[in-house]
PDB file of C-alpha atoms in Angstrom:
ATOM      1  CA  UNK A 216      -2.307  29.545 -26.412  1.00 40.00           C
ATOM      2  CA  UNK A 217      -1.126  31.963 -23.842  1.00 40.00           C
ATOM      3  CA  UNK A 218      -3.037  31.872 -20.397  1.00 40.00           C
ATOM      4  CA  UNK A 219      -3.647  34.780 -17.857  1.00 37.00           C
ATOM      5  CA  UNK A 220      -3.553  34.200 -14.131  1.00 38.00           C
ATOM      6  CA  UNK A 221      -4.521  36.775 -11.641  1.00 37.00           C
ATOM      7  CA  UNK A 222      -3.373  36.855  -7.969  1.00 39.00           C
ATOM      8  CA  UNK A 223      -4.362  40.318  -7.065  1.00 36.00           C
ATOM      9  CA  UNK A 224      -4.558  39.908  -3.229  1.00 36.00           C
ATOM     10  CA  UNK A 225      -1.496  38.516  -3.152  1.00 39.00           C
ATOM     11  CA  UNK A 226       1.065  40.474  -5.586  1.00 39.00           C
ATOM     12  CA  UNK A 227      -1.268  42.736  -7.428  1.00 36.00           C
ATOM     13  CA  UNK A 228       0.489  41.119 -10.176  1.00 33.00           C
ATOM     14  CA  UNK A 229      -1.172  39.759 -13.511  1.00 31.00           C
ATOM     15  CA  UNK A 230       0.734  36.850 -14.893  1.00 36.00           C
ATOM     16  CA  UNK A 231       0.668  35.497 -18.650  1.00 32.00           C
ATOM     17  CA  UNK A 232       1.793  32.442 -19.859  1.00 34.00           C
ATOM     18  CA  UNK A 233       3.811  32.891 -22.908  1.00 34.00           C
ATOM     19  CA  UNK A 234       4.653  29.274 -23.697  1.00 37.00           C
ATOM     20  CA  UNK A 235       2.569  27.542 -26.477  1.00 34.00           C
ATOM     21  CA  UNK A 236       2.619  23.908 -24.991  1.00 36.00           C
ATOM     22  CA  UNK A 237      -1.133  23.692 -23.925  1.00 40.00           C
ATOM     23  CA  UNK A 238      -1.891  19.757 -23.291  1.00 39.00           C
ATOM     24  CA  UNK A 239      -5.875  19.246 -23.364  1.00 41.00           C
ATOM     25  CA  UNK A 240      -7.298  18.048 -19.875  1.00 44.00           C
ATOM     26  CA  UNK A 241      -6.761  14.217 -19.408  1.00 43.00           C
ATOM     27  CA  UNK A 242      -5.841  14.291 -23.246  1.00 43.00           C
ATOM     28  CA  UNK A 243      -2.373  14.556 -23.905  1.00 56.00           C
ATOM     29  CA  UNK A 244       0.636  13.164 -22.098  1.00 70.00           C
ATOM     30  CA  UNK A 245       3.056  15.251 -20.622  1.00 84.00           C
ATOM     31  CA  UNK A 246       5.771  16.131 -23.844  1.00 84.00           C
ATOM     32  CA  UNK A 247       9.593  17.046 -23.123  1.00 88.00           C
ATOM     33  CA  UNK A 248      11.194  18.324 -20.163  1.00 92.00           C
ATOM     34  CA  UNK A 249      12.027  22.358 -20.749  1.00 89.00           C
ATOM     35  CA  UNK A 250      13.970  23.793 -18.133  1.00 93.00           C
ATOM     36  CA  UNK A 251      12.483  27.465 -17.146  1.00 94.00           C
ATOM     37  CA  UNK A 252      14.534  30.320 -18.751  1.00 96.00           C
ATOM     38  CA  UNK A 253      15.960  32.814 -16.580  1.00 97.00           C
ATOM     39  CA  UNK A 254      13.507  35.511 -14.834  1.00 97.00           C
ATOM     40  CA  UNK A 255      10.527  32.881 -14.882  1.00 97.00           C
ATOM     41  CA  UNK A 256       8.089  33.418 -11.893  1.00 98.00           C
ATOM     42  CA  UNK A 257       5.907  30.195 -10.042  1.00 98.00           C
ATOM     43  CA  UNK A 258       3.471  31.383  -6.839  1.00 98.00           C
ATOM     44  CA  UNK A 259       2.436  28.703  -4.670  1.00 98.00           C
ATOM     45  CA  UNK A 260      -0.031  28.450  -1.626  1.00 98.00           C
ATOM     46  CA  UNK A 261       1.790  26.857   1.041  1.00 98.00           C
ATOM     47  CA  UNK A 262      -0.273  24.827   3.618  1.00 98.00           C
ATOM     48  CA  UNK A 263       1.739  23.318   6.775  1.00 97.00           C
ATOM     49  CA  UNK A 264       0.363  20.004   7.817  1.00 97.00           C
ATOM     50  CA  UNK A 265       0.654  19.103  11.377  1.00 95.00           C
ATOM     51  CA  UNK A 266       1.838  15.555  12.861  1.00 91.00           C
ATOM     52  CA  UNK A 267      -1.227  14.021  12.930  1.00 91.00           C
ATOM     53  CA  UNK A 268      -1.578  14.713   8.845  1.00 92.00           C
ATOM     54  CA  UNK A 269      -4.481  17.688   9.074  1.00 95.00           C
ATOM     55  CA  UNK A 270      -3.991  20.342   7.156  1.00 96.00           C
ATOM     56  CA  UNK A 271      -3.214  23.652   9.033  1.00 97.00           C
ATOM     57  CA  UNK A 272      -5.090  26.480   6.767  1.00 96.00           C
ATOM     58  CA  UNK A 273      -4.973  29.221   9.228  1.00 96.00           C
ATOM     59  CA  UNK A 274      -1.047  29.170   8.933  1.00 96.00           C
ATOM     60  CA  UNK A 275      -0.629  28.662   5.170  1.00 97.00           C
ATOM     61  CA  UNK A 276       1.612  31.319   3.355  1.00 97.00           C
ATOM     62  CA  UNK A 277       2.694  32.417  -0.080  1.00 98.00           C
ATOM     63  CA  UNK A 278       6.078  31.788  -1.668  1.00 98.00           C
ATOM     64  CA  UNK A 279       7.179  32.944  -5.010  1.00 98.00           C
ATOM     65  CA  UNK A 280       9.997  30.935  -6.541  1.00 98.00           C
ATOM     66  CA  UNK A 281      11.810  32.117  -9.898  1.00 98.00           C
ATOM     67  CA  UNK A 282      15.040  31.072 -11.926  1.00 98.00           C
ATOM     68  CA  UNK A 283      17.774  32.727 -10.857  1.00 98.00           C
ATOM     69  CA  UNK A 284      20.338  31.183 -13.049  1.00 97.00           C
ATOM     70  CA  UNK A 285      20.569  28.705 -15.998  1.00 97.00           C
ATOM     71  CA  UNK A 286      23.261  25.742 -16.547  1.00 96.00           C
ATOM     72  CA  UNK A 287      25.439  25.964 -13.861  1.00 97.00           C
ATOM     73  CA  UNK A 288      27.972  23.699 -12.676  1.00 97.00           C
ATOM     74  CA  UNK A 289      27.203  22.552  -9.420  1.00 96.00           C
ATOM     75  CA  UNK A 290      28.600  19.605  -7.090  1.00 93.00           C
ATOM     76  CA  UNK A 291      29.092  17.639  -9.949  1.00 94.00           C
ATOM     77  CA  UNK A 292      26.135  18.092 -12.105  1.00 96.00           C
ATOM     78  CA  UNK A 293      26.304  20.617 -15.484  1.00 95.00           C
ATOM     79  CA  UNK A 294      23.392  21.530 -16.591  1.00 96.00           C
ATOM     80  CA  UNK A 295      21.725  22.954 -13.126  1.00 98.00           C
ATOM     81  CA  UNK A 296      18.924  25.797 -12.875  1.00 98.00           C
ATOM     82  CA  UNK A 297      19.208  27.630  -9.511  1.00 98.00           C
ATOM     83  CA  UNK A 298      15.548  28.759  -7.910  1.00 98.00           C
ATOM     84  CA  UNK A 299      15.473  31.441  -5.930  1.00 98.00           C
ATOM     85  CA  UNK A 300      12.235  30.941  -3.260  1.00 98.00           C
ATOM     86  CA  UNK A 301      11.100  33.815  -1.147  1.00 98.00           C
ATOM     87  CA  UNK A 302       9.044  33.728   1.702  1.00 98.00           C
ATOM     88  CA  UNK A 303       6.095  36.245   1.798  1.00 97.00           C
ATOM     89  CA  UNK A 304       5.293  35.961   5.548  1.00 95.00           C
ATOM     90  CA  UNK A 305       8.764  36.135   6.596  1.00 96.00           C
ATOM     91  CA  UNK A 306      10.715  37.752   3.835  1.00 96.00           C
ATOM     92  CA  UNK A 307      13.033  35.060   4.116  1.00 97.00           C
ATOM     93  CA  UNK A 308      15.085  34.150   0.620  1.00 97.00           C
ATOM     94  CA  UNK A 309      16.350  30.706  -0.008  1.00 97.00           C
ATOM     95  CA  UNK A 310      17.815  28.946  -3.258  1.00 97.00           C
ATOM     96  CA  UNK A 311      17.050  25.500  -4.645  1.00 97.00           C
ATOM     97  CA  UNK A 312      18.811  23.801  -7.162  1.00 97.00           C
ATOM     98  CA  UNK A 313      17.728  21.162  -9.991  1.00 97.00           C
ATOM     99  CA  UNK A 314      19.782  19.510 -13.026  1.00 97.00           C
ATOM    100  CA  UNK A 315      18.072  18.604 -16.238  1.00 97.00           C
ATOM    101  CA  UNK A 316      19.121  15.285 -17.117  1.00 95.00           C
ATOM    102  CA  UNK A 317      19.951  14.552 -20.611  1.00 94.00           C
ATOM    103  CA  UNK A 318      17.320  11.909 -20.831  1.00 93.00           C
ATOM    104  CA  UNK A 319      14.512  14.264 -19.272  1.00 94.00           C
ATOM    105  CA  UNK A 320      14.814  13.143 -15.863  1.00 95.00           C
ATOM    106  CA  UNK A 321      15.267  15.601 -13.008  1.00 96.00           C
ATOM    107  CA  UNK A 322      17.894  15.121  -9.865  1.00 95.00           C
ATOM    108  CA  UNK A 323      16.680  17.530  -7.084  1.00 95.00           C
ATOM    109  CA  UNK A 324      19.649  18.672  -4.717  1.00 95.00           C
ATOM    110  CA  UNK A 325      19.423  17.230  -1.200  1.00 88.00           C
ATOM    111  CA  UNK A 326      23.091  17.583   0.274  1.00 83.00           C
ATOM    112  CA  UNK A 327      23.055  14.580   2.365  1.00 73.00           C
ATOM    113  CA  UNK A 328      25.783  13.139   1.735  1.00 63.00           C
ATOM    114  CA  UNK A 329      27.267  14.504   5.193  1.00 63.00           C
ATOM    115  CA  UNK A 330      25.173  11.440   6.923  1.00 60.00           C
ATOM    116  CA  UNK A 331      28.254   9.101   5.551  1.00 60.00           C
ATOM    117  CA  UNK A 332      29.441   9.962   9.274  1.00 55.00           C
ATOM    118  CA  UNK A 333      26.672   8.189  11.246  1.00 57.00           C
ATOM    119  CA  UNK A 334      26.546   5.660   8.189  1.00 64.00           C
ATOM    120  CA  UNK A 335      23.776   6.889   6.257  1.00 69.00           C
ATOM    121  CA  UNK A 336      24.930   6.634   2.428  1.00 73.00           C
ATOM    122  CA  UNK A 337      22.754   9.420   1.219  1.00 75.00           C
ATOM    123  CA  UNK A 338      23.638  10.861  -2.507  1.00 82.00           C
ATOM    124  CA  UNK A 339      23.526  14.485  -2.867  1.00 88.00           C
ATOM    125  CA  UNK A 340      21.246  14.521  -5.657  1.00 92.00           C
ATOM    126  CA  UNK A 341      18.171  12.321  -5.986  1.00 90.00           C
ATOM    127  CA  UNK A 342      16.852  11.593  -8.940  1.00 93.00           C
ATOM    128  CA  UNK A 343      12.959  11.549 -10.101  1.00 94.00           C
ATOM    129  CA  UNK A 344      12.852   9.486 -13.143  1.00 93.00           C
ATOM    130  CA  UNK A 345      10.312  11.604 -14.903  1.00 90.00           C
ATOM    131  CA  UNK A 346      10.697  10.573 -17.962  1.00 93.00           C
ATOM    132  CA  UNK A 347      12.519   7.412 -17.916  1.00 93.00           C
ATOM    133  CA  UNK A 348       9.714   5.906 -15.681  1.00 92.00           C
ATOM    134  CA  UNK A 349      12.824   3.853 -13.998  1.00 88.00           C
ATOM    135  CA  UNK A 350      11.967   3.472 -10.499  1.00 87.00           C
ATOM    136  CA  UNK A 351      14.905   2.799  -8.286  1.00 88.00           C
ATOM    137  CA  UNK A 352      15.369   1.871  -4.750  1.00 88.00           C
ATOM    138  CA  UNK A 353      18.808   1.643  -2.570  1.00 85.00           C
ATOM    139  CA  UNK A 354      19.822   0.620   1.017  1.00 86.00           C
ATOM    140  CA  UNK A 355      21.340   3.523   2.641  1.00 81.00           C
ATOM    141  CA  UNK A 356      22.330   2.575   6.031  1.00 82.00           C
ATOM    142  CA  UNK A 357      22.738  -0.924   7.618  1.00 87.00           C
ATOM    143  CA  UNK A 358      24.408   0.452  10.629  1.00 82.00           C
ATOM    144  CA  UNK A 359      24.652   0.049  14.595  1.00 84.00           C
ATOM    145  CA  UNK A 360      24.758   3.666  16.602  1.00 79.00           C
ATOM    146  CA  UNK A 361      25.011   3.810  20.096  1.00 80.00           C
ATOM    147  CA  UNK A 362      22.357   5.962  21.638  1.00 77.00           C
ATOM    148  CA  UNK A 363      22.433   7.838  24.957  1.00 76.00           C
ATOM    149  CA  UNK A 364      19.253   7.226  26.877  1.00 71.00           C
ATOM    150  CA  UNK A 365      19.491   9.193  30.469  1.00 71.00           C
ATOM    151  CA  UNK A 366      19.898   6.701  33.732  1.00 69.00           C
ATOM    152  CA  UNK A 367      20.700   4.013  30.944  1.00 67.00           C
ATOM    153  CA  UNK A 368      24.154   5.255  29.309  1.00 76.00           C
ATOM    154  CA  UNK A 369      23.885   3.931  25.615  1.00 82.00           C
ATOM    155  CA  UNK A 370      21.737   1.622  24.164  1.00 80.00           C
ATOM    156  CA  UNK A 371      22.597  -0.188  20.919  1.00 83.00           C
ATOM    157  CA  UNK A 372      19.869   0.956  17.841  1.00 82.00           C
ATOM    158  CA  UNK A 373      20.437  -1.388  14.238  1.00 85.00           C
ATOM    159  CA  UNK A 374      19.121   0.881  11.625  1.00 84.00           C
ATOM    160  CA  UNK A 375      18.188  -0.168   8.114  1.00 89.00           C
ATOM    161  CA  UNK A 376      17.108   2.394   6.086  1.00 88.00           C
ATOM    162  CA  UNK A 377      15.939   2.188   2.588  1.00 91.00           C
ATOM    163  CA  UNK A 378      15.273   4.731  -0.046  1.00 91.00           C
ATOM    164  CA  UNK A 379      13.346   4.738  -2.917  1.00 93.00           C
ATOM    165  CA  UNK A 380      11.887   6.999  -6.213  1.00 94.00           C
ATOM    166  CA  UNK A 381       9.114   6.173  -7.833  1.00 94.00           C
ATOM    167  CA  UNK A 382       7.592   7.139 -10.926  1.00 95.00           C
ATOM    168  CA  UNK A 383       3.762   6.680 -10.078  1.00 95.00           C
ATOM    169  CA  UNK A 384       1.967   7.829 -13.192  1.00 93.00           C
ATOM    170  CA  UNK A 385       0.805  11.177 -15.071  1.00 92.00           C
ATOM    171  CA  UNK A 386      -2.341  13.438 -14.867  1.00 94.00           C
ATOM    172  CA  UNK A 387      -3.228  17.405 -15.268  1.00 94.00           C
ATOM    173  CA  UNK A 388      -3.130  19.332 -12.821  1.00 97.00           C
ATOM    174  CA  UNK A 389      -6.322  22.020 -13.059  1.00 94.00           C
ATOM    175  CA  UNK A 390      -5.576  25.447 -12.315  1.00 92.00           C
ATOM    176  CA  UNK A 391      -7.589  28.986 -13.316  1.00 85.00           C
ATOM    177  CA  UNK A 392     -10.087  26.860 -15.571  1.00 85.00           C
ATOM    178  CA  UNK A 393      -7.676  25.042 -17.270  1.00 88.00           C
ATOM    179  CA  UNK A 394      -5.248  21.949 -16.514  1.00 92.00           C
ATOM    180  CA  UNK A 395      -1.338  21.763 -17.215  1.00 94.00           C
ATOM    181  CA  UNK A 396      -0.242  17.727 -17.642  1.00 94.00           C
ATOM    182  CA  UNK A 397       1.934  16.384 -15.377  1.00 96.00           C
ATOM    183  CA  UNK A 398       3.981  13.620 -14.012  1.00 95.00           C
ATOM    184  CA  UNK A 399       3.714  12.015 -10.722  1.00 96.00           C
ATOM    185  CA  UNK A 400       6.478  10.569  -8.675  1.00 96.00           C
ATOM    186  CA  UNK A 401       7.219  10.074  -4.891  1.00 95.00           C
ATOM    187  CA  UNK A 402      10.782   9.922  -2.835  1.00 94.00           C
ATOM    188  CA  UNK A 403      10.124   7.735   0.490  1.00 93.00           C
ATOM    189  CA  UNK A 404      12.949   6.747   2.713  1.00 90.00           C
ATOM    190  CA  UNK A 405      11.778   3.847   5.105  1.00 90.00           C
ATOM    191  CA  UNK A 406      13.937   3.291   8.902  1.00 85.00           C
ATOM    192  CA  UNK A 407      13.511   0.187  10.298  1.00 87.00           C
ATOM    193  CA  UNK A 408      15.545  -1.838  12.639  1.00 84.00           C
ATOM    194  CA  UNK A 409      15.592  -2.792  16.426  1.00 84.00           C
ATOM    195  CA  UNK A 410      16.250  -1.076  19.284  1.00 79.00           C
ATOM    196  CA  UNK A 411      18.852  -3.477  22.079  1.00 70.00           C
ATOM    197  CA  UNK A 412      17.971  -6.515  19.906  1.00 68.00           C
ATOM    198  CA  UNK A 413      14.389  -7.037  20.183  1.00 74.00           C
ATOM    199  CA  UNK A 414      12.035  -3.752  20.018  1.00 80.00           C
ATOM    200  CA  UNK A 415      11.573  -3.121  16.480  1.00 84.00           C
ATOM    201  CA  UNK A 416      11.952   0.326  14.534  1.00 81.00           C
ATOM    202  CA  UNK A 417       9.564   1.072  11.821  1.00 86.00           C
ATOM    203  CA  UNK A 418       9.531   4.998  10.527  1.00 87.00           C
ATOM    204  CA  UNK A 419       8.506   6.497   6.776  1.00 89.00           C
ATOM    205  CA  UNK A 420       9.553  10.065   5.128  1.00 90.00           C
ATOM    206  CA  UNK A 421       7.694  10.392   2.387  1.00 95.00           C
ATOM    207  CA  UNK A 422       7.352  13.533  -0.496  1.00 95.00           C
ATOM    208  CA  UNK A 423       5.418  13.122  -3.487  1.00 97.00           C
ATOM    209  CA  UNK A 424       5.756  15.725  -6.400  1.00 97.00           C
ATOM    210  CA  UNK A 425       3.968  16.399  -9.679  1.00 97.00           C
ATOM    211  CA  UNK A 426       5.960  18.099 -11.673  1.00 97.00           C
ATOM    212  CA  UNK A 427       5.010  19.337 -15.353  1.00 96.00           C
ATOM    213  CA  UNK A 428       7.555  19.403 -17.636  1.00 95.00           C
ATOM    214  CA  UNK A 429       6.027  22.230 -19.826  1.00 94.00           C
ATOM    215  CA  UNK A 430       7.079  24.154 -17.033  1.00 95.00           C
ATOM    216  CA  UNK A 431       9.783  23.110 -15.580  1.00 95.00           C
ATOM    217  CA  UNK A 432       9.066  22.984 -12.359  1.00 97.00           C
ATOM    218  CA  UNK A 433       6.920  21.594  -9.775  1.00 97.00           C
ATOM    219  CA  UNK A 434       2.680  22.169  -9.704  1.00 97.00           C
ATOM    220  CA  UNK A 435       2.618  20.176  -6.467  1.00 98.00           C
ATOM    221  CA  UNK A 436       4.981  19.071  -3.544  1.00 97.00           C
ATOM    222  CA  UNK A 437       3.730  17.555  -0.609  1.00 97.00           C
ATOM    223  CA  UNK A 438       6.505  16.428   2.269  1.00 95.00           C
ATOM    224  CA  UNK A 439       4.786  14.260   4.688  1.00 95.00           C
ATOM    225  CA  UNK A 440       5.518  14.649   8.697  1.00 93.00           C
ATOM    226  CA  UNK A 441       7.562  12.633  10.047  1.00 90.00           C
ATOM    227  CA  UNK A 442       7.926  11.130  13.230  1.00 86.00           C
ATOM    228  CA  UNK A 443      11.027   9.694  14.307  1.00 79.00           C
ATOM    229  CA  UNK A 444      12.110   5.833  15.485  1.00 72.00           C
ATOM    230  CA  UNK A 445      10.847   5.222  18.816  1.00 67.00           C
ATOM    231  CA  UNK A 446      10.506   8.997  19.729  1.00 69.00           C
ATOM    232  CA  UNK A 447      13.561  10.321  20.163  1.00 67.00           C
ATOM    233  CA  UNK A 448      12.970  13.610  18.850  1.00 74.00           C
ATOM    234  CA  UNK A 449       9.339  15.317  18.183  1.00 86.00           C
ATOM    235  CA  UNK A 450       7.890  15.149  14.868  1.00 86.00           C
ATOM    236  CA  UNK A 451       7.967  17.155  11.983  1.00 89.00           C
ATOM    237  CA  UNK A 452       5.679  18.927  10.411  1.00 93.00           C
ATOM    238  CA  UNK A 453       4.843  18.646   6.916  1.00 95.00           C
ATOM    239  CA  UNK A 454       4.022  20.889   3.661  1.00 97.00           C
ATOM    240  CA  UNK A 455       1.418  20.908   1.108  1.00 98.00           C
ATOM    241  CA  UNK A 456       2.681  23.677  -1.412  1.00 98.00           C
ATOM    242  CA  UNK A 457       0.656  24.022  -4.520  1.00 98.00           C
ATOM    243  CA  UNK A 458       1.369  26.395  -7.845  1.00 98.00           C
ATOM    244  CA  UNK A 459      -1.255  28.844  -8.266  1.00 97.00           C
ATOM    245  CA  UNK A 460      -0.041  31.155 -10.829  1.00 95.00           C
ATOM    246  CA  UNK A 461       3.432  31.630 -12.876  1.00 96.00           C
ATOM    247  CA  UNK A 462       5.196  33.360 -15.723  1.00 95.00           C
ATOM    248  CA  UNK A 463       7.376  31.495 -17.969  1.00 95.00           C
ATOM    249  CA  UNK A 464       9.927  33.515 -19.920  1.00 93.00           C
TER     250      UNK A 464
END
């Protein structure tokens, strides 16, 4: 049944679901991954969270991501949608890219592999097993870097860092009086290690995501901040970014 979802303070846009997968609150399992078609619209609230984990409502802003293109070819995956995100505060434009596995899973482009320099083993993609519900965890590093402290020249950091994807479990996600069924999975990368042999490292990233596949796309990403081993730079803040209306076409 095709849903209506106003955001008139935002867009002055009224958008209406056209697709006919309507799962039942807490009823029905999330069904088959479908990719969005070209021109399909998703408007998130965007809430920064600061490095102490409170959520900063006074700064949040709107995005509005759609699909810009359908089954592309792209660093080595074929079957990748390209999202096009814009910024409403800033106006700023930036692209995304996911592949549809053929099993239903997602791989999410993260472009990392450029850490192989410092000997981080990163993959490009990483993959959230959505539908396979085959968690998977790696070691990407097990290296020694030399680190310049001032008044000290280098010190010698070990870094072990371990990555994981998780497939947590699936729920419905409620939005406009109604609830869309989703899957819930999380991507956490731990650093540990020591720092000259004896002061120990211990660090998390951590993004969780609940993504419905009726949709194909994300209701809910939330990227944790981070605060990096032992100091060295100043945290990160994080993002809560949550769908409050779309368009599929």
């Amino acid at each position: 049944m095709p849903h209506t979802f106003k955001l008139a303070s935002i867009l002055c846009i009224v958008f209406i679901t056209g697709c006919s997968y309507n799962p039942g609150p807490n009823s029905v399992a999330p069904g088959k991954t479908m990719p969005g078609k070209a021109g399909s619209v998703y408007v998130y609230n965007n809430t920064p969270i600061d490095s102490n984990g409170h959520l900063l409502t006074d700064s949040a802003f709107m995005t509005v991501d759609s699909v810009a293109e359908t089954g592309l070819t792209y660093n080595g995956r074929t079957n990748v949608t390209r999202f096009s995100i814009r910024n409403l505060k800033t106006g700023l434009i930036t692209s995304s890219y996911i592949n549809f596995e053929s099993n239903g899973d997602i791989s999410e482009y993260i472009g990392l592999s450029f850490l192989s320099f410092i000997g981080i083993t990163y993959p490009d993609w990483a993959t959230y097993p959505m539908q396979s519900h085959t968690s998977s965890g790696s070691k990407v590093a097990d290296t020694t870097i030399q680190f310049p402290v001032p008044s000290l020249g280098t010190v010698p950091i070990h870094i072990i860092v371990m990555d994981s994807l998780v497939y947590i479990n699936w729920s419905s996600y409620p939005i406009d009086n109604t609830s869309i069924s989703v899957f819930n999975l999380k991507h956490g990368t731990h650093f540990g290690g020591t720092v000259a042999l004896f002061i120990p490292i211990n660090s998390d990233a951590l993004t969780t995501v609940s993504f419905a596949p009726s949709l194909g796309y994300y209701c809910e990403k939330t990227t944790q901040p981070f605060h990096f081993p032992l100091g060295i730079l100043p945290p990160t803040n994080g993002t809560e970014k949550k769908l409050v209306s779309y368009n599929l076409k």
